[in-house]
Coordinates of C-alpha atoms in Angstrom, one line a residue:
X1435 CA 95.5 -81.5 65.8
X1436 CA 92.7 -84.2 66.2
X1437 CA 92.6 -87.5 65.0
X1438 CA 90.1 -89.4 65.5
X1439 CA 88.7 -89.4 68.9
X1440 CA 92.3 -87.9 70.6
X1441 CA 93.5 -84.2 69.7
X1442 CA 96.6 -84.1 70.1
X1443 CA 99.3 -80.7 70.6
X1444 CA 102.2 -79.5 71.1
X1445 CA 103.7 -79.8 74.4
X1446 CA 103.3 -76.8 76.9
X1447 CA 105.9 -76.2 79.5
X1448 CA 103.6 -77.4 82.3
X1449 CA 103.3 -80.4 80.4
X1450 CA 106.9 -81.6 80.1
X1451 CA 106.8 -82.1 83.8
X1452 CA 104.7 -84.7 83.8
X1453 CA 106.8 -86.6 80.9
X1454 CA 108.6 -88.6 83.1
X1455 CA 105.8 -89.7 85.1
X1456 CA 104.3 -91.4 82.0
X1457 CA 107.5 -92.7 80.9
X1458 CA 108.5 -94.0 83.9
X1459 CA 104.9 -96.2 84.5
X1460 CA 105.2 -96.9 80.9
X1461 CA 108.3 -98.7 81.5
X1462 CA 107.2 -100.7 84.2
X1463 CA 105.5 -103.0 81.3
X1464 CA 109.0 -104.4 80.1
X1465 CA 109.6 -105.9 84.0
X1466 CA 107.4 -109.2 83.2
X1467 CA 110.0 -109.4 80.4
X1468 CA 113.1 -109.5 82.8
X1469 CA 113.6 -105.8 81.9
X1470 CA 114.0 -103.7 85.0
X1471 CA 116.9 -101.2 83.9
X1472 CA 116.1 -99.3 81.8
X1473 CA 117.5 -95.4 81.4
X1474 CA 116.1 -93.0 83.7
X1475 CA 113.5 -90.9 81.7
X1476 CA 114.7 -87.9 80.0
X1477 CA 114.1 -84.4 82.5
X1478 CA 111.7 -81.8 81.4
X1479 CA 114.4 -79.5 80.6
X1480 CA 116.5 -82.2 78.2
X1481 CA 112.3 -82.6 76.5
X1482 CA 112.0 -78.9 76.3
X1483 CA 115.0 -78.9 74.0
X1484 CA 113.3 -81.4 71.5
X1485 CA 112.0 -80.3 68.1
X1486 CA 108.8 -80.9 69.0
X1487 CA 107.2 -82.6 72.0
X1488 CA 103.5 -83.6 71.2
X1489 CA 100.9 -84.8 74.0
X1490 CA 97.5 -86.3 74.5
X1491 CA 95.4 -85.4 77.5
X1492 CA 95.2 -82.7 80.4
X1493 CA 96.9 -84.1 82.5
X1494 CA 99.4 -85.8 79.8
X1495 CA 98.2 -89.5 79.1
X1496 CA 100.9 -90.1 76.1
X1497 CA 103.4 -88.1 74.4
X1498 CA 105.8 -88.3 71.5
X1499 CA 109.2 -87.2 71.5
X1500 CA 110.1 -85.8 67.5
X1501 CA 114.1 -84.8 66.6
X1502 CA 115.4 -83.9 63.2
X1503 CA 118.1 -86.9 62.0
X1504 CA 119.3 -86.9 58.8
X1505 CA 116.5 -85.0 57.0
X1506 CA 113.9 -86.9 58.8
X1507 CA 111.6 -86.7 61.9
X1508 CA 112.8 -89.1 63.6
X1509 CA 110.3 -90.3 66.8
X1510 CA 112.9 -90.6 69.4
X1511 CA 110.4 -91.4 72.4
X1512 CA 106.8 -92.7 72.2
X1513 CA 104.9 -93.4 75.9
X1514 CA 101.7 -94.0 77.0
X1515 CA 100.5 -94.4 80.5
X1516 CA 99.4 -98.0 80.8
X1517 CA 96.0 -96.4 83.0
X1518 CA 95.0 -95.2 79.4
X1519 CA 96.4 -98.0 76.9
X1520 CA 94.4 -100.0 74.6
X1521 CA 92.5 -96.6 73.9
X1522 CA 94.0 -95.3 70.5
X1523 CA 96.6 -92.7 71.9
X1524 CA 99.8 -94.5 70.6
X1525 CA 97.8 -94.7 66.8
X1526 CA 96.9 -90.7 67.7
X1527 CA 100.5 -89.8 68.1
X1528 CA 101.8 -91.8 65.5
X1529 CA 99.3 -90.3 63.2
X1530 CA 100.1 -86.6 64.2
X1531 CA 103.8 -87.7 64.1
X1532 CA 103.0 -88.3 60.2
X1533 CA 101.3 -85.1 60.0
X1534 CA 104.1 -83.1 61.5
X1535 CA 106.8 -85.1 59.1
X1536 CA 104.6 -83.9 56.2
X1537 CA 103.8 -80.4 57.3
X1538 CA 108.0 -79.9 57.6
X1539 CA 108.3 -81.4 54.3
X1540 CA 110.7 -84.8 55.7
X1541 CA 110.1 -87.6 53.6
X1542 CA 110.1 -90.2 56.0
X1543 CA 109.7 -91.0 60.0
X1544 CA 112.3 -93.0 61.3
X1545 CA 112.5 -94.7 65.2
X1546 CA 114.6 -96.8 66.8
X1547 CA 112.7 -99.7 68.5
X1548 CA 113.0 -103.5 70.1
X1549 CA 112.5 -105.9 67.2
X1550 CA 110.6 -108.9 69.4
X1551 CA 108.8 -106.5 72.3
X1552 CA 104.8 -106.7 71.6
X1553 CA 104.1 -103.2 71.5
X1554 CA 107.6 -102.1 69.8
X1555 CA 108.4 -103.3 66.2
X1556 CA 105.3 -105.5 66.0
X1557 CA 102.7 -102.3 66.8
X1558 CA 105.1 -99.8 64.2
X1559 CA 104.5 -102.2 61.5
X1560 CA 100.8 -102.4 62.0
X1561 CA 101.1 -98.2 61.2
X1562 CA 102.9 -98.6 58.1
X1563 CA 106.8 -98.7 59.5
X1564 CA 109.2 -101.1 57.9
X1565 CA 112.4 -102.6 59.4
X1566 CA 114.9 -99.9 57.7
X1567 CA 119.3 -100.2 57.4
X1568 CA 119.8 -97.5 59.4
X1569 CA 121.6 -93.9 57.8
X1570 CA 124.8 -92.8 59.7
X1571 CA 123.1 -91.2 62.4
X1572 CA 120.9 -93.7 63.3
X1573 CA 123.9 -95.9 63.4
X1574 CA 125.7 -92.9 66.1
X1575 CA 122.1 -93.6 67.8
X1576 CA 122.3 -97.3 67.6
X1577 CA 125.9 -97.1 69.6
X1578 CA 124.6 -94.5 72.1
X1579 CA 122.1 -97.0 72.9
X1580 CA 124.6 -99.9 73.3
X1581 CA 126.4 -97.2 75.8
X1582 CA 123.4 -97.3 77.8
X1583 CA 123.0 -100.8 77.8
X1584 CA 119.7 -101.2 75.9
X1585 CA 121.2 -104.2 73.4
X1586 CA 121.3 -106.5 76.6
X1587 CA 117.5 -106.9 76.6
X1588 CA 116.7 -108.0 72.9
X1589 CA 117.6 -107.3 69.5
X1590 CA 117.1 -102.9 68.5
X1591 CA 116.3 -102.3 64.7
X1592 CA 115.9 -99.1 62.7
X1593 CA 112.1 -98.8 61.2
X1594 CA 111.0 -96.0 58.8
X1595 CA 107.5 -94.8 57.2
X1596 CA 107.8 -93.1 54.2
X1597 CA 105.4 -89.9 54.3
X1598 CA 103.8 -89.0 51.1
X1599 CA 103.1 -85.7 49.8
X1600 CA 106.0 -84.5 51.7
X1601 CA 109.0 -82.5 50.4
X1602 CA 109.3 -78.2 50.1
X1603 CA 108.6 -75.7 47.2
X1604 CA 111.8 -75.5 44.7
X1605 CA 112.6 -72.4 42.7
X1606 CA 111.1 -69.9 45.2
X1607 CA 107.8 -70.4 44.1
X1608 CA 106.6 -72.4 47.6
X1609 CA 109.0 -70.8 50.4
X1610 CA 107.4 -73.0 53.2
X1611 CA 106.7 -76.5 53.8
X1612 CA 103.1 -76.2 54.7
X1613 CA 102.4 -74.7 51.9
X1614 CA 102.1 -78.1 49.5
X1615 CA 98.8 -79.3 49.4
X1616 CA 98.4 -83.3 49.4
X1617 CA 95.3 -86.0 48.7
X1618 CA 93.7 -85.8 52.3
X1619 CA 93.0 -88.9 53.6
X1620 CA 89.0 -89.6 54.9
X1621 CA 88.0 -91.5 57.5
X1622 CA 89.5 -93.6 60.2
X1623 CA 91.7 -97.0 59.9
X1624 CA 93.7 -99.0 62.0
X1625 CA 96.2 -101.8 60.7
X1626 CA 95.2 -104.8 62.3
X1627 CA 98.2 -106.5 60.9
X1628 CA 101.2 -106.2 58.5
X1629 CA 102.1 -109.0 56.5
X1630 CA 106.1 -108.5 56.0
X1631 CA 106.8 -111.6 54.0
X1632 CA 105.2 -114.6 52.3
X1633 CA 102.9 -114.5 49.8
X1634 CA 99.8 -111.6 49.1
X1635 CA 96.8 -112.4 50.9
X1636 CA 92.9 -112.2 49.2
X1637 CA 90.2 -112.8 51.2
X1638 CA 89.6 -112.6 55.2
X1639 CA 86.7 -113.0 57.5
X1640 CA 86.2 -113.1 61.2
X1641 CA 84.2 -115.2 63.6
X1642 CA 81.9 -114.3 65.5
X1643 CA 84.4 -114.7 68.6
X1644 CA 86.9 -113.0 66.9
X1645 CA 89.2 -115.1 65.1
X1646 CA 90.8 -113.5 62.1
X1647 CA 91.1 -116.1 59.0
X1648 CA 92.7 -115.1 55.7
X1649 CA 93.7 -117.0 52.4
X1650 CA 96.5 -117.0 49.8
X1651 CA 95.9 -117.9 46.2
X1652 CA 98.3 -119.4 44.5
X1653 CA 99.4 -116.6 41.8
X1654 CA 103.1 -117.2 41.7
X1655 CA 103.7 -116.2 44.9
X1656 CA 105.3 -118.8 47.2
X1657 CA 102.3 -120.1 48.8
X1658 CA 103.2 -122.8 51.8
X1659 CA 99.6 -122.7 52.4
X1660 CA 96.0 -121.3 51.1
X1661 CA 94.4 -120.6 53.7
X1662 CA 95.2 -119.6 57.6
X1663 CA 94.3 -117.9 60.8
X1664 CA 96.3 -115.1 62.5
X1665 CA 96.9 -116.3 66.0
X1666 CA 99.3 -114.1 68.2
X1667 CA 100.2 -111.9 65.5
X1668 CA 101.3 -115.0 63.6
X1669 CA 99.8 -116.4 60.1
X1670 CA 99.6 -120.1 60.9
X1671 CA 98.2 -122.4 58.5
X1672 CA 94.7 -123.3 58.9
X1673 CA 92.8 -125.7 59.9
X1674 CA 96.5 -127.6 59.6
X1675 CA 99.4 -128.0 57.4
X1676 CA 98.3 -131.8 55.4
X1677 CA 94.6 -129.9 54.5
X1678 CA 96.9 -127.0 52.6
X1679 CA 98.9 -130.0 51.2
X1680 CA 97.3 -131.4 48.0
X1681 CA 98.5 -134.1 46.2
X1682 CA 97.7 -132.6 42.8
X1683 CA 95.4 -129.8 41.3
X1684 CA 92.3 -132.4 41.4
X1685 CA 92.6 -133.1 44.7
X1686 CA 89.4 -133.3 46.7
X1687 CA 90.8 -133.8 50.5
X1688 CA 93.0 -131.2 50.1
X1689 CA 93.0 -127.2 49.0
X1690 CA 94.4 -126.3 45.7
X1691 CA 94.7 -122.6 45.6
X1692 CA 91.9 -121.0 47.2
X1693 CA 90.3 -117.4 46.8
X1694 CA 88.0 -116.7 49.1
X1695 CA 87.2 -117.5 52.9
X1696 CA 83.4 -116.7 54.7
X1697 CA 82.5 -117.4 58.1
X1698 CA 78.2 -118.2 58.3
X1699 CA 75.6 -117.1 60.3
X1700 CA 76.2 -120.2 62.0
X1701 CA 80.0 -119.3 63.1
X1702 CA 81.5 -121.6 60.8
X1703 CA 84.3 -121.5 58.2
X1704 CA 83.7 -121.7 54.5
X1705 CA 86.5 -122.3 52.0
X1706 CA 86.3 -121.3 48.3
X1707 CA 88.7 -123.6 46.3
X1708 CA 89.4 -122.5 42.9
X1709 CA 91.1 -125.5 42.2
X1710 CA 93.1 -123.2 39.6
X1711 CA 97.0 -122.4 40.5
X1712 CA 98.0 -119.3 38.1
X1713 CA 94.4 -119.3 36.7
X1714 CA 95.1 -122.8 34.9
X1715 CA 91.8 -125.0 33.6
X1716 CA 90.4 -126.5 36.1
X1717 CA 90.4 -130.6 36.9
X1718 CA 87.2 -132.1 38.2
X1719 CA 88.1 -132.1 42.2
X1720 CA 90.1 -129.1 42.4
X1721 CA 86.9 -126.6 42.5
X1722 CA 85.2 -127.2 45.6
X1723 CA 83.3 -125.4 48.9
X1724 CA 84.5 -126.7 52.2
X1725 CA 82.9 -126.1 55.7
X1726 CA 84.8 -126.1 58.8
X1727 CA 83.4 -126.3 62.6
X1728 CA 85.4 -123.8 63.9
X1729 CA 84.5 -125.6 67.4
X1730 CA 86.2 -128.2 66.6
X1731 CA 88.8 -126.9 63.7
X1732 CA 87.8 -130.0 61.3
X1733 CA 86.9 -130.6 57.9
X1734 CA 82.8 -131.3 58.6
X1735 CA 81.3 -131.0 54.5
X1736 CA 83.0 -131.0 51.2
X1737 CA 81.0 -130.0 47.9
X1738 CA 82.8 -130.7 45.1
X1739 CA 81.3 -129.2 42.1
X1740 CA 80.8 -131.5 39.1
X1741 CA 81.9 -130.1 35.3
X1742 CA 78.7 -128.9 34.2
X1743 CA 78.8 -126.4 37.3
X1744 CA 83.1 -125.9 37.7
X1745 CA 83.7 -125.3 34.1
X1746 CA 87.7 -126.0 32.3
X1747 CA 87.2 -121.8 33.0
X1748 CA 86.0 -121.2 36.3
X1749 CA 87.7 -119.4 38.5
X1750 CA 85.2 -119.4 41.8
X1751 CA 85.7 -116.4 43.5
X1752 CA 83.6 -115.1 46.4
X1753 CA 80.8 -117.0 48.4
X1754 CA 77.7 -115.4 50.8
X1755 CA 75.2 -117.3 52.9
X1756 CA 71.8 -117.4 53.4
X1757 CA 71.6 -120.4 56.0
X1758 CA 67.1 -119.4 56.7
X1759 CA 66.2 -120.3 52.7
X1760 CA 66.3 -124.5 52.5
X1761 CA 67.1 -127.3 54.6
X1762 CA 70.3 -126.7 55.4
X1763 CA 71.1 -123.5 53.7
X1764 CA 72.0 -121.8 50.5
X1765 CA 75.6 -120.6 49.0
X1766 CA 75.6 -117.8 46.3
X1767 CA 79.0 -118.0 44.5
X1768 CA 80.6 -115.4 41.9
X1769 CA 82.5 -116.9 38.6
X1770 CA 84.9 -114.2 37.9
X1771 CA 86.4 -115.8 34.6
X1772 CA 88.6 -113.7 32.6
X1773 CA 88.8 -115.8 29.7
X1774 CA 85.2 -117.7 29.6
X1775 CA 81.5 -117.9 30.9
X1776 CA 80.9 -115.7 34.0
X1777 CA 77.9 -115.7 36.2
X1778 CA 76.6 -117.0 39.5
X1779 CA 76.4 -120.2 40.7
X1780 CA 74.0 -121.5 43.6
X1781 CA 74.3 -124.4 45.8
X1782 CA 72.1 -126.6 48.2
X1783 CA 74.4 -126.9 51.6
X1784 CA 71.9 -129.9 52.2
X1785 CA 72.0 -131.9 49.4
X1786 CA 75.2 -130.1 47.4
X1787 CA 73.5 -130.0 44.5
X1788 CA 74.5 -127.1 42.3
X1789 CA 73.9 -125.4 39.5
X1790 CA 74.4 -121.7 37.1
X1791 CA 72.4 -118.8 36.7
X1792 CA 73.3 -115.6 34.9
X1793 CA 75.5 -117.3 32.1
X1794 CA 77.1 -114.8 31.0
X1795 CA 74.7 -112.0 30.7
X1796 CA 75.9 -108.6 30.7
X1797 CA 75.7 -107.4 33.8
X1798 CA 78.2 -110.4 34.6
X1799 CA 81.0 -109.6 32.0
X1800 CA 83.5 -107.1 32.2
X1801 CA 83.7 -103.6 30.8
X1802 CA 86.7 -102.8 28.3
X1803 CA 88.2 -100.0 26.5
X1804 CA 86.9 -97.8 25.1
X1805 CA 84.0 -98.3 27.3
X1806 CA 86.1 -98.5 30.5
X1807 CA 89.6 -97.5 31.2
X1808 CA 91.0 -98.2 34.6
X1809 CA 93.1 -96.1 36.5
X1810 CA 95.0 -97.3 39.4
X1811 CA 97.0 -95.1 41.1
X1812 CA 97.1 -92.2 38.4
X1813 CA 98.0 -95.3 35.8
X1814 CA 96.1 -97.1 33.7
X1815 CA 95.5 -100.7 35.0
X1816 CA 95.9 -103.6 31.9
X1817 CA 97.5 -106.5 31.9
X1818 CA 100.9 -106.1 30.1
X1819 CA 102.7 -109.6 31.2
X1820 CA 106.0 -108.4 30.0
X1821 CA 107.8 -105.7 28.6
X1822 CA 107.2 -106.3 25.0
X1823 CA 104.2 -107.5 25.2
X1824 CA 100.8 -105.7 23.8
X1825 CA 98.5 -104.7 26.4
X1826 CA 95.1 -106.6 27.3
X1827 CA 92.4 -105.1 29.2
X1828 CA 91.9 -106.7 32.7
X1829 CA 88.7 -109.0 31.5
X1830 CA 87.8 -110.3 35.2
X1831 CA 83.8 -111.2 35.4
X1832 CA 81.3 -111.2 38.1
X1833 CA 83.6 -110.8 41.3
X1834 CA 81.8 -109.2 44.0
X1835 CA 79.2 -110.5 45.7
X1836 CA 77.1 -109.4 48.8
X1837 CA 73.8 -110.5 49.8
X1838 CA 71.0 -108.3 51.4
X1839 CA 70.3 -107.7 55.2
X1840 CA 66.6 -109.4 54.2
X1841 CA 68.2 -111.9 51.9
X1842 CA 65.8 -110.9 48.9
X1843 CA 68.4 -109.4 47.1
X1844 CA 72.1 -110.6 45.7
X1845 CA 73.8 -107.9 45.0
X1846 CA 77.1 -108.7 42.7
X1847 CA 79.8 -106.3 40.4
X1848 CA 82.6 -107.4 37.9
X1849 CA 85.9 -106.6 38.8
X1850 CA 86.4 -104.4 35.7
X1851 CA 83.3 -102.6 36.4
X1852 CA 82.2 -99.1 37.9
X1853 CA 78.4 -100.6 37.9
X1854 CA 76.7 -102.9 40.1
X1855 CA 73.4 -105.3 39.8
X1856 CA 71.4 -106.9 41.8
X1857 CA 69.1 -110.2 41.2
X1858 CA 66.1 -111.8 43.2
X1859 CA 66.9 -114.7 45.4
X1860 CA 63.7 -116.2 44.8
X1861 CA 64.9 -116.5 41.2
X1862 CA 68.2 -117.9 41.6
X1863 CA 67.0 -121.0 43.5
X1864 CA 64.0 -121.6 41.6
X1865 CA 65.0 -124.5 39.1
X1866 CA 61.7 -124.3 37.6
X1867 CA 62.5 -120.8 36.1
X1868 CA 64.6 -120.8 32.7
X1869 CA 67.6 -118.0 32.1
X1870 CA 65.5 -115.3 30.8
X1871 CA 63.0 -115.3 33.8
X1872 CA 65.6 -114.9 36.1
X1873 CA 67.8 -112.4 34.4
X1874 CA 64.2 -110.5 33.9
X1875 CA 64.3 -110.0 37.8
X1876 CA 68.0 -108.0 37.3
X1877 CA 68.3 -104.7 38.6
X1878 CA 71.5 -102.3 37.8
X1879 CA 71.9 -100.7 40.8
X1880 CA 73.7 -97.8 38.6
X1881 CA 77.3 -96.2 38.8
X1882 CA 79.1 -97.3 42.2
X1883 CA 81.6 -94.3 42.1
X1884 CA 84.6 -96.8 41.1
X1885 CA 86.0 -100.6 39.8
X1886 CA 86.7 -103.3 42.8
X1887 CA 86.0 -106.7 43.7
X1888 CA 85.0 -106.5 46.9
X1889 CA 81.4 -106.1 48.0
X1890 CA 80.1 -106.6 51.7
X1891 CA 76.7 -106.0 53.6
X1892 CA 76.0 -105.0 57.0
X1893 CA 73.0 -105.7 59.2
X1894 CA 71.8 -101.9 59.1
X1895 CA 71.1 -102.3 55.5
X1896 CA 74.1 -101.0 53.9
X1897 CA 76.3 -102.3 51.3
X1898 CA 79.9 -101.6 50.9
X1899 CA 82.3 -101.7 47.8
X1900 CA 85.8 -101.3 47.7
X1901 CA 87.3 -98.6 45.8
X1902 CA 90.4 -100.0 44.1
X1903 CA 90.7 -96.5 41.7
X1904 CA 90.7 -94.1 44.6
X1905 CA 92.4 -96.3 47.5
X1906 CA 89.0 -95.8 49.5
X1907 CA 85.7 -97.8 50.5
X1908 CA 82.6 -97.0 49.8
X1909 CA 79.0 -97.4 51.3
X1910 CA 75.5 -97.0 49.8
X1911 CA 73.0 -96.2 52.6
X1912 CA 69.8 -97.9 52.7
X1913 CA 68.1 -94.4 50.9
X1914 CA 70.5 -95.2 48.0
X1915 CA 73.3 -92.7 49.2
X1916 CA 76.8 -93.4 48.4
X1917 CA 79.4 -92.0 50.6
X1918 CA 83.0 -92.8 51.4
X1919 CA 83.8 -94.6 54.9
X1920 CA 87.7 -94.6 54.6
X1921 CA 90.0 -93.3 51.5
X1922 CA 93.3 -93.6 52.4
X1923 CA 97.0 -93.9 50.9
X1924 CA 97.8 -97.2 52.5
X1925 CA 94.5 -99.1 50.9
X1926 CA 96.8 -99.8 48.0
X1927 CA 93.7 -102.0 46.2
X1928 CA 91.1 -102.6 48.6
X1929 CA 90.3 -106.2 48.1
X1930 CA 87.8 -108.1 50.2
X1931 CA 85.7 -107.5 53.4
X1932 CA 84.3 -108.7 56.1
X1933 CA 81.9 -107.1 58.9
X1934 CA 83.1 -108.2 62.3
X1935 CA 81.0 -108.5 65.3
X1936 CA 82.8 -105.8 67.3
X1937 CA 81.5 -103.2 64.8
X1938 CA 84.7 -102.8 61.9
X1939 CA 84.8 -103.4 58.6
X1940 CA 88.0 -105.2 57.9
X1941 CA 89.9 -104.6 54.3
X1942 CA 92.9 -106.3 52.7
X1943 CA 95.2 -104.2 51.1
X1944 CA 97.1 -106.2 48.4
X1945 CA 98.7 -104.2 45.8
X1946 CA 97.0 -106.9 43.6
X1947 CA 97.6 -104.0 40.3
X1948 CA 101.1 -103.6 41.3
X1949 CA 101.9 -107.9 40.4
X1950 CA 103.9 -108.4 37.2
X1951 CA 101.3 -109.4 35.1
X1952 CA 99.9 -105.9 35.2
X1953 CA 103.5 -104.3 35.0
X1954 CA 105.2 -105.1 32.3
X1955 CA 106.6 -108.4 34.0
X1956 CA 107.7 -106.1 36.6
X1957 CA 106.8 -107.2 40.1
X1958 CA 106.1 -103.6 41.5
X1959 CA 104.6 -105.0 45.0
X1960 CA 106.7 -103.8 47.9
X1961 CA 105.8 -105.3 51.4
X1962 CA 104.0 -105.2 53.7
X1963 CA 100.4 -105.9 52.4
X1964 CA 97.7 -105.0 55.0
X1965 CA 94.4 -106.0 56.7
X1966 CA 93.1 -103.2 57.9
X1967 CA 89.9 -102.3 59.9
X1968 CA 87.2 -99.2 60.0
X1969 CA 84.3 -98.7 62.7
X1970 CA 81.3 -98.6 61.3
X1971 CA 79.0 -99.3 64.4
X1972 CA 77.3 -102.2 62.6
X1973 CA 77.2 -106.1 62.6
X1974 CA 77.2 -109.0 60.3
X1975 CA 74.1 -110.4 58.0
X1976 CA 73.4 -113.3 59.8
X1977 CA 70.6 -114.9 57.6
X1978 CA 69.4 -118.1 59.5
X1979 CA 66.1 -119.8 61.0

C-alpha cells in the first residue's frame, strides 16, 4: 500500500528472516540510555504466526508487527533500522497500520510503549496516539512485560488511536469490512508536535533557523503564558516567564493575551498583543506589536497603539511584513472584531506611527445567515454560550491576512467568510488618499472553496487558506487555480500558518469550533491539539531591501 514516498506490504516469508536483524540494530539505540537487555527479538517462525506482518524495503528497512487484542489491532512491534531512520518509514508504517485497522473494521490501534524514550510515546503522540487505561489484555500484556523485565528501564503506558470510519456492515447488508467506504484523506502531513495539556494554541511561525514559536490566547483556557517556543519537544515560555507576566490588562512591558506570532524577513520575532483576555474592551497599553531579536532573545521595539488606532473593540489578530517599503519597514494588521469596526490597520516599524484603513467596508465584515451558514464537521458552527441560550452567528471580521510574493498586493478574508479580497499596498500607506480611494483599489478575489482564518503566501506565488469546513488547506496557484494541498481528519480547524524555510507549510489544529462558546457551554475539545506540517517545496516571502 503506498504512502507517501514508502509502499509498504505485507510481509513475505523471505522477509521475516530478516526481522530480527532490524530489530536487533534497532535496539542498539536504547544502550546510550543504560538499556542493554533487552528481549531477544522474536524468530521468524513466532512473526509468521502474527496477524499481519507489514514491511518497507527489499531488503526489509522497517516493519510492523499487527495482533488482534480486544477488538483492536494492536501494533505489538514497530522497528526501523537506524541506517534508514529519520526517512519517514516509522510515519509509513504507522499510517498503513491505520489503514489495515480500518480495512478490518477495529475501531482503534492500541501499543504498548516507554512513556519517557524519544522515539516511543513522544513520536506515537505526534501520529495521533493518546496515553490510554489499558483494557484487560493489555493489562495480561503489561504483566508479560514485567516477566521479561522491561519495567526496570522506565515507566511502559498503554497509547491508542482511534480509527475513524472503521466498524463492519450490520444487518447483512455489508458482509465485509472493506466494504465501508470513508472520507479519504488528500495529501501528506506529519505532526510535528502534540500538545497533550495546557491551553489551545493559535498562531505559530518558524525562523529561518528553525525554531518553532507558538502563542496562547487567553480564552478561558489556563494560560501560564502567551506566547512560547517549542524547544526539545517542550513548550517553554518565551522570550521568558516575567515578559508573559503582566501586571494588569494595560500593561505595556508585558503581554496580555496575545493572538498572533510572525517571524520577518529579517529573522526576527513579532508579537501581536490583543491586549483583550476573553475578548474584553480593550485598555490603552494592552494592544500592542512587539519585536524580538531572536539573536539575542530580548525585547528590542514596542509599538503600542494609541485609541484612535486600538479601538475599546479591537481585537488585533494577524500581522505580515513588508520590511523593502519605508525606513524601517511596514506591518499590515487584521482587526477581526466580532462586535465593532473591522478593517486593516498599517504601521511605520520606524517611527510607529499607525493608523486604519478599510473601516468597516464590506469586504471586511462577516457574512451571516441566511447569507452564510457554517458547517463544521457536518454541524452548523454558531455561537450558542450555553444550553439555553439562543444562537448567534459567529460575527468574526477581517482575520486573515497574507501579503503578496511582490508585496503589491494584501490579500485578507473574514473569518465567517467563504470569499477573499485583496487591496493595493500602495494605497494603504498612502496617508494622502481618503477611504474611498483606497477601498476603490479592492479586488474580491471570489469564492475560496471554504470559511477560515488563516491565510499564508509562499515565495512561488501562491497563497494558501485554511479550510476550517472541510478539515483541509487550500492553495490558489499563481494562474488563479485552487486546489487542495492536505484534507485530512486530524486538521480539526485549521488555524494559522506559516511557510518554513525547509519547504513545509506548518498548520495548527485547534478544535477552536469545538470550545464551549460554540457548544452549548459544552467544552467539546478533547486533547491533543496539533501543529502539523505539509511539503510544499516552497519558501517564505521575505520582502526586504
Amino acid at each position: 500500500m503506498p504512502t507517501g514516498r514508502h509502499d509498504v506490504r505485507d510481509a513475505r516469508p523471505a522477509d521475516l528472516a530478516q526481522l530480527a536483524d532490524v530489530e536487533a540494530a534497532a535496539d542498539e539505540l536504547f544502550v546510550p540510555l543504560g538499556i542493554t537487555d533487552l528481549p531477544a527479538p522474536a524468530t521468524a517462525g513466532e512473526r509468521g504466526r502474527s496477524w499481519r506482518v507489514l514491511v518497507v524495503g527489499e531488503p526489509v528497512q522497517g516493519f510492523a508487527v499487527l495482533e488482534l487484542v480486544d477488538g483492536a489491532v494492536h501494533l505489538e512491534q514497530l522497528s526501523v533500522h537506524p541506517a534508514h531512520s529519520r526517512q519517514g518509514i516509522g510515519a509509513a508504517l504507522l499510517a498503513a497500520t491505520v489503514a489495515a485497522a480500518r480495512e478490518h473494521g477495529a475501531d482503534r490501534v492500541t501499543l504498548l510503549t516507554y512513556a519517557d524514550v524519544p522515539w516511543n510515546a513522544p513520536f506515537y503522540a505526534r501520529h495521533g496516539w493518546e496515553v490510554t487505561e489499558p483494557t484487560p489484555a493489555l493489562q495480561a500484556l503489561r504483566r508479560r512485560e514485567g516477566e521479561l523485565g522491561l519495567d526496570r528501564h522506565g515507566r511502559r503506558v498503554a497509547m491508542a488511536r482511534r480509527v475513524t470510519g472503521a466498524g463492519a456492515g450490520t444487518g447483512g447488508v455489508m458482509t465485509q469490512p472493506a466494504d465501508l467506504q470513508t472520507d479519504r484523506p488528500y495529501g501528506e502531513l506529519e505532526v510535528v508536535h502534540a500538545f497533550t495539556s495546557g491551553p489551545m494554541p493559535t498562531g505559530v511561525s518558524v525562523s529561518h533557523t528553525g525554531r518553532i514559536f507558538v502563542n496562547f490566547p487567553k480564552w478561558g483556557d489556563d494560560v501560564a503564558f502567551t506566547v512560547a517556543e517549542i524547544r526539545d519537544g517542550q513548550v517553554v515560555a518565551f522570550p521568558d516567564q516575567a515578559t508573559n507576566s503582566p501586571s494588569g490588562d494595560d500593561d505595556e512591558t508585558a503581554f496580555v493575551s496575545v493572538q498572533s506570532i510572525v517571524v520577518d524577513p529579517a529573522d526576527r520575532l513579532w508579537v501581536l498583543d490583543t491586549g483583550s483576555p476573553l475578548f474584553q474592551p480593550t485598555k490603552p497599553g494592552g494592544p500592542k506589536l512587539v519585536c524580538i531579536d531572536l539573536t539575542t532573545d530580548t525585547v528590542v521595539q514596542t509599538i503600542v497603539f494609541p485609541r484612535e488606532v486600538a479601538l475599546e473593540t479591537t481585537y488585533l489578530n494577524d500581522v505580515r511584513f513588508d520590511l523593502s517599503r519605508g525606513e524601517a519597514g511596514t506591518a499590515y494588521i487584521t482587526d477581526s472584531a466580532d462586535s465593532g469596526e473591522n478593517g486593516i490597520i498599517v504601521v511605520d516599524l520606524a517611527t510607529g506611527d499607525s493608523w486604519r484603513r478599510l473601516r468597516d467596508h464590506a469586504s471586511t465584515k462577516a457574512v451571516v445567515p441566511p447569507d452564510l451558514l457554517l458547517m463544521v464537521e457536518g454541524r452548523p458552527f454558531l455561537t450558542k454560550e450555553s444550553p439555553d441560550a439562543e444562537t448567534q452567528p459567529v460575527a468574526m471580521g477581517s482575520d486573515g491576512i497574507a501579503i503578496s510574493a511582490d508585496g503589491a498586493r494584501l490579500w485578507y478574508c473574514p473569518l465567517a467568510s467563504r470569499r477573499w479580497y485583496s487591496v493595493a499596498t500602495d494605497a494603504l500607506v498612502d496617508r494622502s488618499l481618503d477611504d474611498d480611494a483606497v477601498a476603490a483599489t479592492v479586488v474580491d478575489e471570489g469564492d475560496k472553496g471554504s470559511a477560515g482564518d488563516g491565510l499564508e503566501t509562499d515565495d512561488a506565488g501562491n497563497i494558501y487558506a485554511t479550510a476550517g469546513e472541510q478539515n483541509a488547506v487550500l492553495v490558489r496557484r499563481p494562474d488563479g487555480t485552487i486546489e487542495t494541498v492536505v484534507h485530512d481528519e486530524r486538521l480539526l480547524w485549521p488555524d494559522t500558518m506559516s511557510v518554513a524555510a525547509d519547504g513545509h507549510l506548518y498548520v495548527t489544529a485547534n478544535q477552536l469550533h469545538r470550545q464551549a462558546r460554540y457548544a452549548g457551554g459544552v467544552d467539546e475539545r478533547a486533547y491533543p491539539y496539533l501543529l502539523l506540517r505539509t511539503p510544499i517545496g516552497a519558501g517564505p516571502v521575505r520582502l526586504t531591501r
